[in-house]
Structures are given as C-alpha cells and as structure tokens.
Amino acid sequence: MSLDSKIPQGEMDKKWTDYKGHVKLVNPANKRKLEVIVVGTGLAGASAAAALGELGYKVKAFCFQDSPRRAHSIAAQGGINAAKNYQNDGDSVFRLFYDTVKGGDYRAREANVHRLAEVSAAIIDQCVAQGVPFAREYGGLLSNRSFGGTQVQRTFYAAGQTGQQLLLGAYSALERQVALGNVTQYSRHEMLDVVMIDGKTRGIIARDLVSGKLERHFGHAVLLCTGGYGNVFYLSTNAMGSNVTAAWKAHKKGAFFGNPCFTQIHPTCIPVSGDHQSKLTLMSESLRNDGRIWVPKAKDDKRKAVDIPEEERDYYLERRYPAFGNLVPRDVASRAAKERCDEGYGVGTTKMAVYLDFADAIKRYGKIEAGKQGNHSPDDATVISLGKAVVEEKYGNLFEMYEKITGENPYEMPMRIYPAVHYTMGGLWVDYELQTTVPGLYALGEANFSDHGANRLGASALMQGLADGYFVIPYTLGNYLADEIATKSIPITHPAFEETERAVSERINKLMSIQGNQTVESFHKRLGKIMWDKCGMARNAKGLQEAITEIQQLKKEFWSDVKIPGEINEMNPELDKAGRVADFIELGELMCLDALNRNESCGGHFREESQTEDGEAKRDDANYSYVAAWEYKNESDWQLVKEPLNFEIVKPTQRSYK
C-alpha cells in the first residue's frame, strides 16, 4: 500500500490554521457517546486524556505504573523549547521550525515540524496556568537557557527537573477529569494487543499486572502514548519498565513502523561502571550551557583533572565547532566524544569518558556576584564560594545526583561523561493527524516517528509530547470520530475480543511453559550488547548483517530456553518482562534491517561507509530522502514502504555547526 500523509494544501504557515478551520467537529452531546482509550500516561498520554476528558469524551487511561506520576517523562531534566522570544535574541516560530528540521538532519516531515513550532508558545501558557514553577528572571519574566543545535535561548526549565514539574501539571489536569468522571484510570495495567473489527481499531486487551487477569476494553479509537524503545539496548537512560510492547503489538496488527534505526545517543551520561548496572543516568544537556567539555592533549594522561594545566587540555568541541562550541547537537557531540576516546584520549578507569568541567563557570559567576556586592577585586576563595552558590541554584539537583552515583564532588572535580542511548526518533508511522496506518489507532509523543527526523534537538521531547496531547489530537481525533457517532459501543463479548484475548493468553502460556535454564535478564543483556556494538553509535554493513543473524539465533534460544518463575494468575514481574524482551528481540532485528537498508549517515544513524573527510555524517539526499515505513508481513519478514520527503522551505544542505 502507498502512504497518505494527509498534509494539508496551502502555505506552510497556514496549513494548521486552515486544517482547524475545515476539520469535522463532534457536538458536545455526541462526544459523551464516544469512548477513547489512551495507553500511557506520560506527558503525551496525560495531556491527551485530560484534554479529551475536558471536551466531554468518555476516556479510559491505562498505565503499567502504580500511578501516572511514575511515567518516564518525569526523568526529563533540562527543559522544554518554545518560540516565545522572551530574550529578544531573534527567535521566532520560523527559527524553531528551521532549527528542528536542520537538527534532525533533514529527515523529518516539514508540515508536522512547523505545526509543532506554532503550538509551542501555547504550551508554556498552558503550563504556567497549571502552576508549573518555571524558573524566572529577576524581573519576573520566565527564564530561558541555551540547548544544543540552536543559537538562541528558547528552553524553559524548572531547575534540573522540568519533566517532573510538567508531568505534575498534566497529572493534576488528568486527575481533575478522573474526579469529574470523564476519565477512568487503570493503573498497573499493560496493553498486550489491539482489537480490530471490520478493519478499524475497536479496543485493547490489557493485563491486570496485580492479579494477572486479562481484560477486554472497547474504544471507538485507541491512542498509543507509550514512549520510546531505547531499552532495546538494555543499558539506556530510560526507566527499567520502558518498553516497545504496545507499539509492537500495533505494528504486528498492521501499523507501519517508521525509521526504527533512528536512535538518539545522548552525549552527557554518567559512564558505565561495571556489569552490575541495569540502567544509565543522564546529566542534563543544560549543563553544556556552562560546562566545558575537554580531554587531555596527551594520550593516557594519568594525572587528576585539576592537575592538568589549561594549555594541556583539548576543548575539542570548541576547537572543531567554533560557531556552536559545547552546544552542538547531540549526535555531533556524541560522535566527537567517541572519536576522542577511540583515539586514546579518554579519561577515568575505563578510558571511555571525557570531562565536563564547571571551574570556569564558577569563577565567572563568582566575579559577577562579587561585583554586585561592590567587591571588584575579590580573592579566589570568595569568587569560588559565590560562584558555587549560583551554579547550585541553577543545577543543584543534577550535581547532587552525580555525587550520589559517583561519590565525587562535581563542584571540585570535573564530571566524567560518555554518550548513551537516550531517545528514539523512530516509532509508529503516523500521518499529519497522528493516525497510524490502522484506522482509529493513533500514536503520540515519542511513540510516533513524526517530528525529529534523524536526531532530536534537546528539550524538544517535552514540547512534542504536550503539543500532541493538548493541541493536536483534540482536533485531529474529532475528524475521525465525527464519522463514528452512529457506532454504538461494541460489547466485549464480540468474537474479535474473544479471539484476540485467546491469542494473548496462548502466548503467555507458551512463555510460561518453556521452563528453560536462562533468565529473561540474561537474554536482554545479550540483545543489548549486540545492538550497542553493531547498531549503536557507529554502524557498518558487515556488523549489521552479523547482528541480524545473531538476533535471529538469540530469538530461537529465547523461545526454547528462557526460564520464568511464578504463575500466570498472580503478580509476576518476570513474566511481564519476558513479554517485553521477546518484543525487543523482534524490534532489534528490524532496527538492524532498517540501518542496513539506509546506506547513508544522517543524525544519530552513522554509517561508517558514508562520512566526510573530517569524519562528519554524510547524507545521500538523492537516494534516501524518505521516511522508511516498514510493514510487518511475517516472522523476520518486512516490506519497506517509502514516504518521500519534500522540502519546500528548509532546503537540505550539509549540516555545519562550525
């Protein structure tokens, strides 16, 4: 089948306005008859459920955590982008649109990105009205800081816990709708399949994770807001529970998967410390505002960081990318760190780390503070003491977190960081209305592929999640549901519900009956190692072909030798995990297939065969200017469908941050 992206006609900056003006509407009395299922209650899910409940739809919201407040959006640290131009530094809707398309290495759909930039400003107003405590300037205006890939300050933040504060705002809006009876909340429920009737999505099968019972739920439409699949790599900055299962079940029911190989590697993570680790911790990109990244100029330098004099340090980002310096986009910063470590300049015990140093910032802020107090020739101790206080106010919780994890004080010693898997730009393919290739099935936030191309700019994840939930889906969903008002609620005794539940139950029984010798965790670790080594920060054809064979072998082994303790009809986290890892194994194969097929470098997808003379990503616009949408045919069998990308406004050029 061919793909219809449903991009409205007309000029780019009028498309969304025209769309909203002509879209079909559902009147308030009819909204009360329509039922919508929202799976996931992070920023995209909570905001969508709250917005749809407020409009009058009957909403059911599902999350596998014990509370929507535990969604992984809570972990976002640095901020949320919006084109408010509060700093008067030249920002605009166009500039945000341009930076996002360029930052994604020209592999995103322009119309979706422009809409995102347009609604960004309204998100901030909405969140302030909800009481989100954004940082403020001395005069009371909301404060902004810089993030990678831009030359303006447009990132709104709340210390180093922006995601948590935004999620509490969306959660309070959601809970208000729960109290009013418009939203029914199902915590500790995991969606295990989509129910299709006459070619349309009509509900889900969910497992109550406490009792182990399977449940059937009807909905006129289903919204998947289930986040990204970075945990396919085992070690990532994602919460341990984050998984691909809901999206993968939708994929196997006919929803195309878009650009699965586009993974974001975040440059500032606390390095791996040993085999015992189950996840990695992010240090916010906001730290690159004030921290300087460097390695020693001499290979294998054993001295402490503070003992290495200034002239023997290589501030390699400032050297290679003078225009953007430490604020280059994530893919560029990550590859540069890998390159230095691979060449033998890495630091720390593993030599797989670089320094992120705040000494200069502490001195700079200290001098400013001393000046405010009328002390224009302060001694060093005063400068450092005053400067530390400023840095603590801006980044305190991040510094605390770093010290708890590493046992080192980052005010005194530079942090050690190294890239790690963070966000996934790939996801379910959706059209302009956020609908997948399956009618009535939508994907929002990180679960879809739509806005970030091959590399997401920092502070755009929160922006996309809230844009999709508060400002996009309330319009686009109405366009679909306007034709469904005559559809009565379908009883869950319908054969399609029974059949789907039986298939889910059979799979669970099959998993439990294997009773092999290896733990679920050991399979997940092995998958992660294959993925990181061969489909990680750098990829090549030979490695990807090997990875596909190894993953197919791993899958056979999993289904014949995995051991799951406990019973089915009880709380059984190992069983939950087994289902998720089984899906990750299949996804891993598709990611390697997609990476092998895309014989170019772009954004986070770096094919070693395709690089410029100075080691930068080299795109091939003539052959790969498309979204790779994969249709599931059978086991290890996918068909590629291409959505061509046409750039009307931001013409693709070789990205340069120099």
XYZ file of C-alpha atoms in Angstrom:
658
model
C 0.000 0.000 0.000
C 1.095 3.593 -0.502
C 1.215 6.100 2.334
C -1.053 9.134 2.522
C 0.489 11.618 4.932
C -2.619 13.875 4.697
C -0.544 17.051 4.705
C -2.962 19.960 4.097
C -2.563 22.068 0.953
C -1.503 25.711 1.107
C 1.353 27.713 2.525
C 3.377 26.158 5.327
C 2.472 28.730 7.986
C -1.254 28.493 7.155
C -1.666 24.702 6.900
C -2.568 24.094 10.546
C -4.895 27.100 10.778
C -6.697 26.047 7.585
C -6.890 22.455 8.785
C -8.504 23.510 12.078
C -10.939 25.760 10.210
C -12.228 22.981 7.972
C -11.967 19.909 10.152
C -15.097 17.892 11.047
C -16.444 18.509 14.546
C -18.334 16.392 17.073
C -21.013 18.213 19.050
C -20.938 18.058 22.882
C -23.897 15.647 23.176
C -22.265 13.239 20.718
C -18.880 13.417 22.447
C -20.477 11.877 25.527
C -21.376 8.782 23.467
C -17.845 8.227 22.165
C -15.230 6.228 24.048
C -11.490 6.777 23.671
C -8.717 4.579 25.074
C -5.403 6.254 25.957
C -2.487 3.908 26.615
C 0.329 5.527 28.590
C 0.090 8.493 30.957
C 3.337 10.365 30.431
C 3.215 13.878 29.032
C 1.550 12.863 25.747
C -0.928 10.446 27.352
C -1.829 12.506 30.420
C -2.304 15.678 28.381
C -4.362 13.860 25.717
C -6.580 12.116 28.299
C -7.072 15.388 30.204
C -7.831 17.384 27.032
C -10.252 14.781 25.636
C -11.964 14.374 29.022
C -12.357 18.140 29.248
C -14.020 18.099 25.809
C -16.549 15.538 27.040
C -15.389 12.242 25.542
C -15.542 9.104 27.707
C -11.874 8.305 28.254
C -10.102 5.283 29.699
C -6.429 5.872 30.569
C -4.049 2.934 31.106
C -0.571 2.844 32.621
C 1.579 -0.046 33.801
C 2.986 2.007 36.703
C 1.218 2.260 40.062
C 0.453 5.920 39.302
C 0.542 8.125 36.197
C 3.049 10.255 38.102
C 5.611 7.481 37.620
C 5.666 7.794 33.812
C 9.166 8.192 32.425
C 8.523 11.814 31.323
C 9.315 12.553 34.962
C 13.002 11.905 34.273
C 13.437 14.741 31.759
C 15.784 17.294 33.245
C 16.850 20.220 31.122
C 13.776 21.933 29.733
C 11.125 22.451 27.068
C 11.506 24.503 23.895
C 9.096 27.239 22.819
C 9.388 30.119 20.364
C 8.434 32.906 22.779
C 11.445 35.137 22.050
C 11.390 36.420 25.643
C 15.135 37.084 25.410
C 14.638 39.285 22.354
C 17.530 37.393 20.760
C 15.998 36.748 17.353
C 13.854 33.676 17.994
C 10.627 33.056 16.070
C 8.284 30.240 15.048
C 10.210 30.015 11.783
C 13.568 29.792 13.577
C 12.352 26.945 15.836
C 10.931 25.159 12.780
C 14.203 25.657 10.877
C 16.443 24.510 13.763
C 14.324 21.386 14.277
C 14.382 20.340 10.615
C 18.120 21.052 10.334
C 18.852 19.447 13.718
C 17.032 16.304 12.524
C 19.364 16.243 9.506
C 16.517 16.844 7.029
C 14.739 13.585 7.701
C 11.549 14.990 9.293
C 8.258 15.988 7.662
C 8.188 19.773 7.371
C 4.442 20.236 7.936
C 4.466 18.386 11.267
C 7.505 20.301 12.485
C 6.012 23.663 11.535
C 2.837 22.855 13.462
C 4.948 21.858 16.473
C 6.768 25.207 16.361
C 3.450 27.067 16.058
C 1.811 25.478 19.096
C 4.961 25.585 21.237
C 4.173 29.014 22.688
C 0.695 27.963 23.811
C 2.183 25.027 25.742
C 4.100 27.390 28.018
C 0.956 29.469 28.738
C -0.994 26.295 29.480
C 1.666 25.009 31.875
C 2.071 28.339 33.691
C -1.705 28.374 34.181
C -1.437 24.892 35.717
C 1.143 26.183 38.168
C 4.297 24.662 36.701
C 7.102 26.509 38.571
C 9.302 27.547 35.655
C 12.472 29.437 36.558
C 12.085 33.229 36.347
C 14.355 36.173 35.662
C 14.929 38.909 38.220
C 12.135 40.981 36.648
C 9.588 38.169 36.839
C 9.647 37.004 33.208
C 10.158 33.307 32.573
C 13.830 32.461 32.191
C 15.383 30.661 29.221
C 18.625 28.808 28.676
C 20.524 27.505 25.653
C 20.393 23.968 24.303
C 22.336 22.200 21.566
C 21.785 22.940 17.885
C 20.488 26.490 18.331
C 21.962 29.942 18.659
C 19.061 31.450 20.632
C 17.843 30.816 24.164
C 14.403 29.202 23.989
C 14.476 26.472 26.600
C 12.120 26.964 29.566
C 13.070 24.996 32.658
C 12.418 24.226 36.303
C 15.884 23.625 37.810
C 17.013 20.188 36.567
C 13.597 18.564 36.954
C 11.500 20.097 34.197
C 9.898 16.781 33.197
C 8.709 16.123 36.723
C 7.122 19.558 37.068
C 5.416 19.360 33.660
C 4.155 15.860 34.417
C 2.698 17.036 37.730
C 0.873 19.757 35.779
C -0.544 17.293 33.246
C -1.281 14.784 36.029
C -3.301 17.330 38.003
C -5.318 18.128 34.842
C -5.847 14.378 34.337
C -6.874 13.741 37.958
C -9.390 16.570 37.746
C -11.053 14.741 34.853
C -10.943 11.480 36.825
C -12.707 13.217 39.724
C -15.345 14.631 37.350
C -15.974 11.134 35.992
C -14.843 11.897 32.433
C -11.722 9.726 32.642
C -11.465 6.259 34.169
C -7.948 5.420 35.218
C -6.446 1.934 35.082
C -3.094 1.758 36.842
C -0.912 -1.372 36.808
C -2.474 -2.464 33.528
C -0.391 -3.354 30.479
C -1.811 -3.329 26.960
C -0.989 -6.630 25.260
C -2.899 -6.330 21.987
C -5.132 -4.219 19.772
C -8.638 -5.444 18.882
C -9.650 -4.930 15.248
C -13.238 -5.157 13.940
C -14.012 -4.631 10.226
C -10.616 -3.040 9.629
C -10.908 -0.483 12.445
C -9.371 -0.329 15.901
C -12.085 -1.047 18.461
C -10.290 -1.712 21.706
C -7.452 -3.405 23.533
C -6.644 -6.462 25.598
C -4.899 -5.450 28.824
C -3.383 -7.490 31.625
C -4.018 -6.510 35.228
C -0.437 -6.752 36.485
C -1.526 -7.358 40.085
C -3.939 -10.257 39.562
C -2.593 -11.442 36.206
C -6.099 -11.455 34.691
C -6.683 -10.412 31.078
C -9.305 -7.726 30.454
C -11.143 -6.508 27.342
C -11.808 -2.809 26.803
C -13.784 -1.219 23.971
C -12.980 2.161 22.441
C -14.062 3.976 19.292
C -10.397 4.917 18.933
C -7.133 3.986 20.660
C -4.258 6.415 21.341
C -0.814 4.933 21.983
C 1.286 7.299 24.121
C 3.738 4.680 25.297
C 7.119 6.346 24.857
C 10.252 5.100 23.132
C 12.088 1.806 22.705
C 15.619 2.768 23.827
C 15.711 -0.171 26.246
C 16.255 -2.468 23.261
C 19.911 -1.616 24.044
C 19.480 -2.878 27.655
C 21.613 -0.064 29.058
C 19.959 3.283 28.366
C 18.789 6.339 30.257
C 15.214 5.011 30.125
C 13.372 3.717 33.170
C 13.661 -0.056 33.541
C 9.994 -0.529 32.650
C 10.055 1.489 29.416
C 9.343 -0.893 26.541
C 8.098 -1.257 22.976
C 5.330 -3.786 23.594
C 2.229 -1.652 22.931
C 3.711 -0.156 19.762
C 4.994 -3.551 18.640
C 1.577 -5.208 19.046
C 0.112 -2.398 16.935
C 2.887 -2.961 14.366
C 2.013 -6.638 14.094
C -1.640 -5.686 13.601
C -0.772 -3.553 10.566
C 0.650 -0.256 11.869
C 3.788 0.572 9.887
C 6.961 1.253 11.890
C 8.792 4.425 10.805
C 12.590 4.851 10.801
C 13.303 2.267 13.540
C 17.084 2.721 13.236
C 16.985 6.405 14.265
C 18.196 6.260 17.871
C 19.399 9.219 19.873
C 22.684 8.859 21.686
C 22.872 11.476 24.453
C 26.398 12.853 24.932
C 26.240 13.625 28.664
C 25.587 10.446 30.645
C 27.404 9.100 33.655
C 29.724 6.418 32.199
C 29.124 2.671 32.645
C 30.834 1.460 35.790
C 30.511 -2.337 35.527
C 28.459 -5.411 34.608
C 26.149 -4.952 37.575
C 24.421 -1.916 36.073
C 20.838 -2.108 34.860
C 20.416 1.463 33.619
C 22.368 4.648 32.972
C 21.833 8.110 34.377
C 21.609 11.239 32.304
C 23.280 14.507 33.142
C 21.118 17.191 31.552
C 22.155 18.855 28.296
C 21.552 22.150 30.134
C 24.940 21.545 31.786
C 26.537 22.263 28.400
C 25.401 25.896 28.854
C 28.068 26.432 31.490
C 30.232 23.309 31.491
C 33.167 22.967 29.099
C 33.959 19.563 27.616
C 37.588 18.501 27.285
C 40.141 15.706 27.300
C 43.887 15.859 27.976
C 46.059 16.669 24.951
C 48.356 13.758 25.861
C 47.170 10.167 25.382
C 46.588 8.083 28.502
C 47.262 11.010 30.866
C 47.146 9.586 34.403
C 47.012 12.936 36.252
C 43.936 14.168 38.095
C 41.865 16.572 36.001
C 42.585 19.511 38.301
C 46.348 18.897 37.972
C 46.318 19.223 34.176
C 47.155 22.831 33.245
C 44.961 24.786 30.836
C 47.408 24.628 27.905
C 47.491 20.803 28.100
C 43.704 20.455 27.707
C 41.866 19.902 24.431
C 38.444 21.581 24.447
C 37.672 19.574 21.335
C 34.097 20.794 20.676
C 35.181 24.421 20.870
C 38.119 23.557 18.609
C 36.115 21.661 15.972
C 32.845 23.649 16.030
C 33.691 27.258 16.904
C 30.239 28.667 15.996
C 28.334 26.368 18.375
C 31.121 25.156 20.672
C 29.836 22.982 23.506
C 26.271 23.484 22.235
C 26.408 21.390 19.069
C 23.506 18.924 18.641
C 23.569 15.623 20.490
C 24.580 13.381 17.610
C 27.567 15.616 16.792
C 28.697 15.897 20.437
C 28.338 12.134 20.957
C 30.385 11.158 17.934
C 33.081 13.678 18.847
C 33.382 12.148 22.353
C 33.551 8.625 20.915
C 36.225 9.718 18.442
C 38.448 11.160 21.210
C 38.063 8.056 23.401
C 38.665 5.681 20.484
C 41.867 7.614 19.695
C 43.142 7.025 23.245
C 42.390 10.370 24.917
C 39.591 9.076 27.194
C 39.714 9.548 30.968
C 38.700 7.620 34.099
C 39.291 3.948 34.869
C 37.643 2.618 31.695
C 39.090 5.389 29.481
C 35.597 5.662 27.990
C 34.760 9.120 29.335
C 35.502 12.818 28.816
C 35.425 15.727 31.262
C 32.564 18.181 31.738
C 34.124 20.999 33.711
C 32.419 23.820 35.649
C 35.504 25.578 37.018
C 35.303 28.464 34.518
C 31.569 28.972 35.092
C 32.022 29.017 38.865
C 34.700 31.718 38.535
C 32.653 33.749 36.051
C 29.508 33.718 38.184
C 31.548 34.366 41.342
C 33.048 37.540 39.890
C 29.608 38.787 38.830
C 28.189 38.142 42.306
C 31.148 39.837 43.996
C 30.673 42.821 41.684
C 27.027 43.047 42.702
C 28.213 43.360 46.289
C 30.618 46.160 45.337
C 33.692 43.942 45.729
C 35.652 44.485 42.493
C 38.859 42.727 43.499
C 37.677 39.639 45.407
C 40.096 36.898 46.439
C 39.868 33.438 44.850
C 38.119 31.817 47.828
C 35.340 34.436 47.740
C 34.898 34.079 43.977
C 34.625 30.286 44.193
C 32.267 30.364 47.150
C 29.918 32.879 45.479
C 30.138 31.105 42.107
C 29.271 27.710 43.602
C 26.112 29.187 45.093
C 24.940 30.393 41.646
C 25.708 27.052 39.984
C 23.921 25.239 42.813
C 20.814 27.320 42.263
C 20.788 26.532 38.544
C 21.826 22.882 38.545
C 21.898 21.782 42.196
C 19.835 18.605 41.950
C 21.930 17.376 38.985
C 25.167 17.912 40.895
C 23.694 16.103 43.905
C 22.632 13.186 41.737
C 26.099 12.950 40.181
C 27.768 12.938 43.599
C 25.405 10.245 44.938
C 26.131 7.971 41.977
C 29.897 8.513 41.593
C 30.983 9.610 45.073
C 32.790 12.612 43.566
C 32.032 16.274 44.186
C 31.492 17.936 40.769
C 31.982 21.426 42.243
C 35.606 20.440 42.952
C 36.344 17.846 40.232
C 35.074 17.882 36.634
C 32.247 15.429 35.920
C 33.065 12.433 33.747
C 30.564 11.773 30.988
C 30.126 9.464 27.981
C 27.365 9.033 25.375
C 24.491 6.603 25.995
C 21.220 5.599 24.350
C 18.502 8.055 25.295
C 15.575 8.758 22.951
C 14.210 7.104 19.830
C 13.229 9.260 16.877
C 11.753 6.225 15.133
C 8.328 4.927 16.122
C 4.961 4.091 14.637
C 4.440 5.853 11.306
C 1.667 8.465 11.572
C 0.113 10.921 9.150
C -0.454 14.638 9.790
C -3.412 13.700 12.020
C -1.192 11.396 14.143
C -3.122 8.369 12.870
C -1.166 5.195 12.117
C -1.799 3.075 9.024
C -4.503 1.308 11.065
C -7.782 3.304 11.102
C -8.723 4.535 14.573
C -5.262 3.857 16.004
C -3.174 6.934 16.846
C 0.364 7.381 18.188
C 1.503 10.452 20.150
C 4.769 11.698 21.602
C 7.880 9.539 21.464
C 5.816 6.529 20.338
C 5.450 8.059 16.856
C 8.198 8.920 14.381
C 6.980 12.285 13.238
C 8.847 15.382 14.362
C 12.545 14.822 14.965
C 13.963 13.264 11.815
C 17.288 11.527 12.415
C 18.234 13.448 15.572
C 16.091 15.170 18.203
C 17.251 18.545 19.451
C 17.442 18.710 23.229
C 14.320 19.986 25.062
C 12.030 19.028 22.166
C 10.667 15.775 23.628
C 8.554 17.515 26.262
C 7.444 20.008 23.636
C 6.252 17.283 21.248
C 4.503 15.219 23.935
C 2.460 18.169 25.190
C 1.833 19.572 21.705
C 0.411 16.239 20.537
C -1.722 15.764 23.646
C -3.076 19.252 24.377
C -3.169 20.938 20.971
C -3.114 18.450 18.083
C -5.104 15.311 18.922
C -8.247 17.156 20.179
C -8.691 18.462 16.593
C -7.474 15.528 14.522
C -9.273 12.838 16.531
C -12.561 14.704 16.133
C -12.125 14.490 12.376
C -12.178 10.679 12.640
C -14.784 10.336 15.381
C -17.274 12.602 13.576
C -17.971 9.589 11.320
C -18.295 7.218 14.288
C -21.171 8.835 16.185
C -23.609 6.211 14.861
C -21.351 3.370 16.038
C -22.799 2.010 19.275
C -20.465 0.731 21.965
C -19.496 -2.782 20.823
C -19.949 -5.422 23.548
C -16.702 -7.062 24.654
C -18.309 -10.467 24.030
C -17.852 -9.792 20.296
C -15.869 -12.643 18.625
C -12.976 -10.264 17.788
C -12.433 -9.569 21.515
C -12.613 -13.289 22.356
C -10.233 -14.220 19.536
C -7.663 -11.530 20.436
C -7.764 -12.400 24.124
C -7.262 -16.089 23.293
C -4.167 -15.256 21.206
C -2.712 -13.164 24.060
C -3.418 -15.946 26.548
C -1.778 -18.574 24.313
C 1.389 -16.522 24.049
C 1.587 -16.111 27.823
C 1.051 -19.851 28.324
C 3.716 -20.614 25.736
C 6.224 -18.353 27.523
C 5.476 -19.958 30.892
C 5.689 -23.493 29.529
C 9.275 -23.165 28.205
C 10.825 -23.575 31.682
C 14.381 -23.447 30.356
C 17.600 -22.532 32.154
C 18.303 -18.868 31.329
C 16.863 -15.749 32.929
C 14.933 -13.112 30.999
C 17.524 -10.568 32.111
C 20.428 -12.527 30.600
C 18.710 -12.532 27.187
C 18.009 -8.803 27.444
C 21.682 -8.117 28.271
C 22.879 -10.175 25.315
C 20.476 -8.415 22.957
C 21.663 -5.050 24.281
C 25.299 -5.924 23.669
C 24.632 -6.961 20.048
C 22.649 -3.759 19.461
C 25.172 -1.402 21.077
C 28.209 -2.999 19.408
C 26.716 -3.299 15.912
C 23.805 -0.850 15.696
C 24.976 1.757 18.218
C 26.982 4.945 17.737
C 28.522 3.676 14.507
C 27.187 1.076 12.093
C 28.542 -0.728 9.042
C 27.102 -3.261 6.622
C 29.154 -6.218 7.895
C 28.278 -5.563 11.548
C 24.590 -5.107 10.800
C 24.399 -8.333 8.792
C 26.093 -10.176 11.663
C 23.719 -8.571 14.142
C 20.640 -9.753 12.227
C 21.905 -13.352 12.218
C 22.848 -13.155 15.926
C 19.449 -11.733 16.888
C 17.593 -14.453 14.944
C 19.674 -17.029 16.806
C 19.015 -15.294 20.133
C 15.277 -15.384 19.417
C 15.356 -19.161 18.837
C 17.287 -19.623 22.065
C 14.901 -17.359 23.999
C 11.810 -19.301 22.915
C 13.411 -22.629 23.799
C 15.435 -21.897 26.938
C 14.015 -18.943 28.898
C 13.032 -19.591 32.498
C 10.133 -17.678 34.046
C 9.358 -18.436 37.698
C 5.945 -17.951 39.354
C 2.430 -18.361 38.000
C 0.312 -16.649 35.360
C -2.631 -15.549 37.506
C -0.658 -13.546 40.025
C 1.645 -10.568 40.148
C 4.633 -11.767 38.124
C 7.140 -9.089 37.068
C 9.412 -11.695 35.402
C 6.546 -12.723 33.125
C 5.808 -9.074 32.279
C 9.490 -8.578 31.481
C 9.667 -11.742 29.365
C 6.894 -10.495 27.086
C 8.663 -7.154 26.695
C 12.066 -8.699 25.961
C 10.524 -11.040 23.368
C 9.192 -7.943 21.580
C 12.540 -6.145 21.904
C 14.290 -9.075 20.206
C 11.980 -8.780 17.173
C 12.335 -4.982 17.116
C 16.147 -5.286 17.300
C 16.119 -7.298 14.089
C 14.010 -4.669 12.310
C 16.260 -1.851 13.567
C 19.328 -3.571 12.097
C 17.469 -4.222 8.827
C 16.477 -0.539 8.619
C 20.033 0.595 9.441
C 21.443 -1.771 6.797
C 18.977 -0.507 4.202
C 19.755 3.169 4.901
C 23.150 3.335 3.237
C 23.867 6.926 4.301
C 24.779 8.724 7.504
C 22.269 11.139 8.972
C 21.780 12.410 12.516
C 22.020 9.597 15.039
C 22.426 6.987 12.274
C 26.129 6.950 11.438
C 27.132 4.523 8.696
C 30.930 4.307 8.667
C 30.872 3.850 4.886
C 29.274 7.271 4.497
C 31.315 10.077 6.083
C 33.022 13.281 5.015
C 36.809 13.650 5.039
C 36.740 15.140 8.537
C 34.513 12.380 9.941
C 31.119 14.114 9.823
C 27.870 12.391 8.796
C 27.405 12.352 5.018
C 23.799 12.260 3.829
C 22.636 10.923 0.475
C 19.609 13.070 -0.366
C 19.288 11.697 -3.886
C 18.566 8.172 -2.633
C 17.416 8.385 0.982
C 15.262 11.496 1.363
C 12.347 9.430 2.610
C 10.750 8.026 5.736
C 11.329 4.279 5.871
C 7.958 2.803 6.885
C 8.107 -0.942 7.473
C 5.085 -3.198 7.097
C 5.137 -6.431 9.099
C 4.495 -9.437 6.841
C 5.659 -12.438 8.819
C 8.360 -13.561 11.193
C 11.649 -11.882 10.110
C 9.840 -10.574 7.026
C 9.088 -6.885 6.473
C 8.237 -4.847 3.410
C 9.630 -1.327 3.007
C 7.215 1.435 2.001
C 8.745 4.870 1.370
C 7.189 8.222 2.205
C 9.144 10.753 0.113
C 10.200 13.887 1.993
C 9.685 17.104 0.034
C 11.317 20.238 1.407
C 9.509 23.396 0.361
C 11.196 25.770 2.786
C 14.254 24.352 4.562
C 16.412 23.151 1.687
C 18.712 20.280 2.691
C 22.388 21.215 2.878
C 25.403 19.608 4.542
C 24.849 20.387 8.226
C 27.567 22.589 9.634
C 27.948 23.757 13.224
C 31.418 25.206 12.621
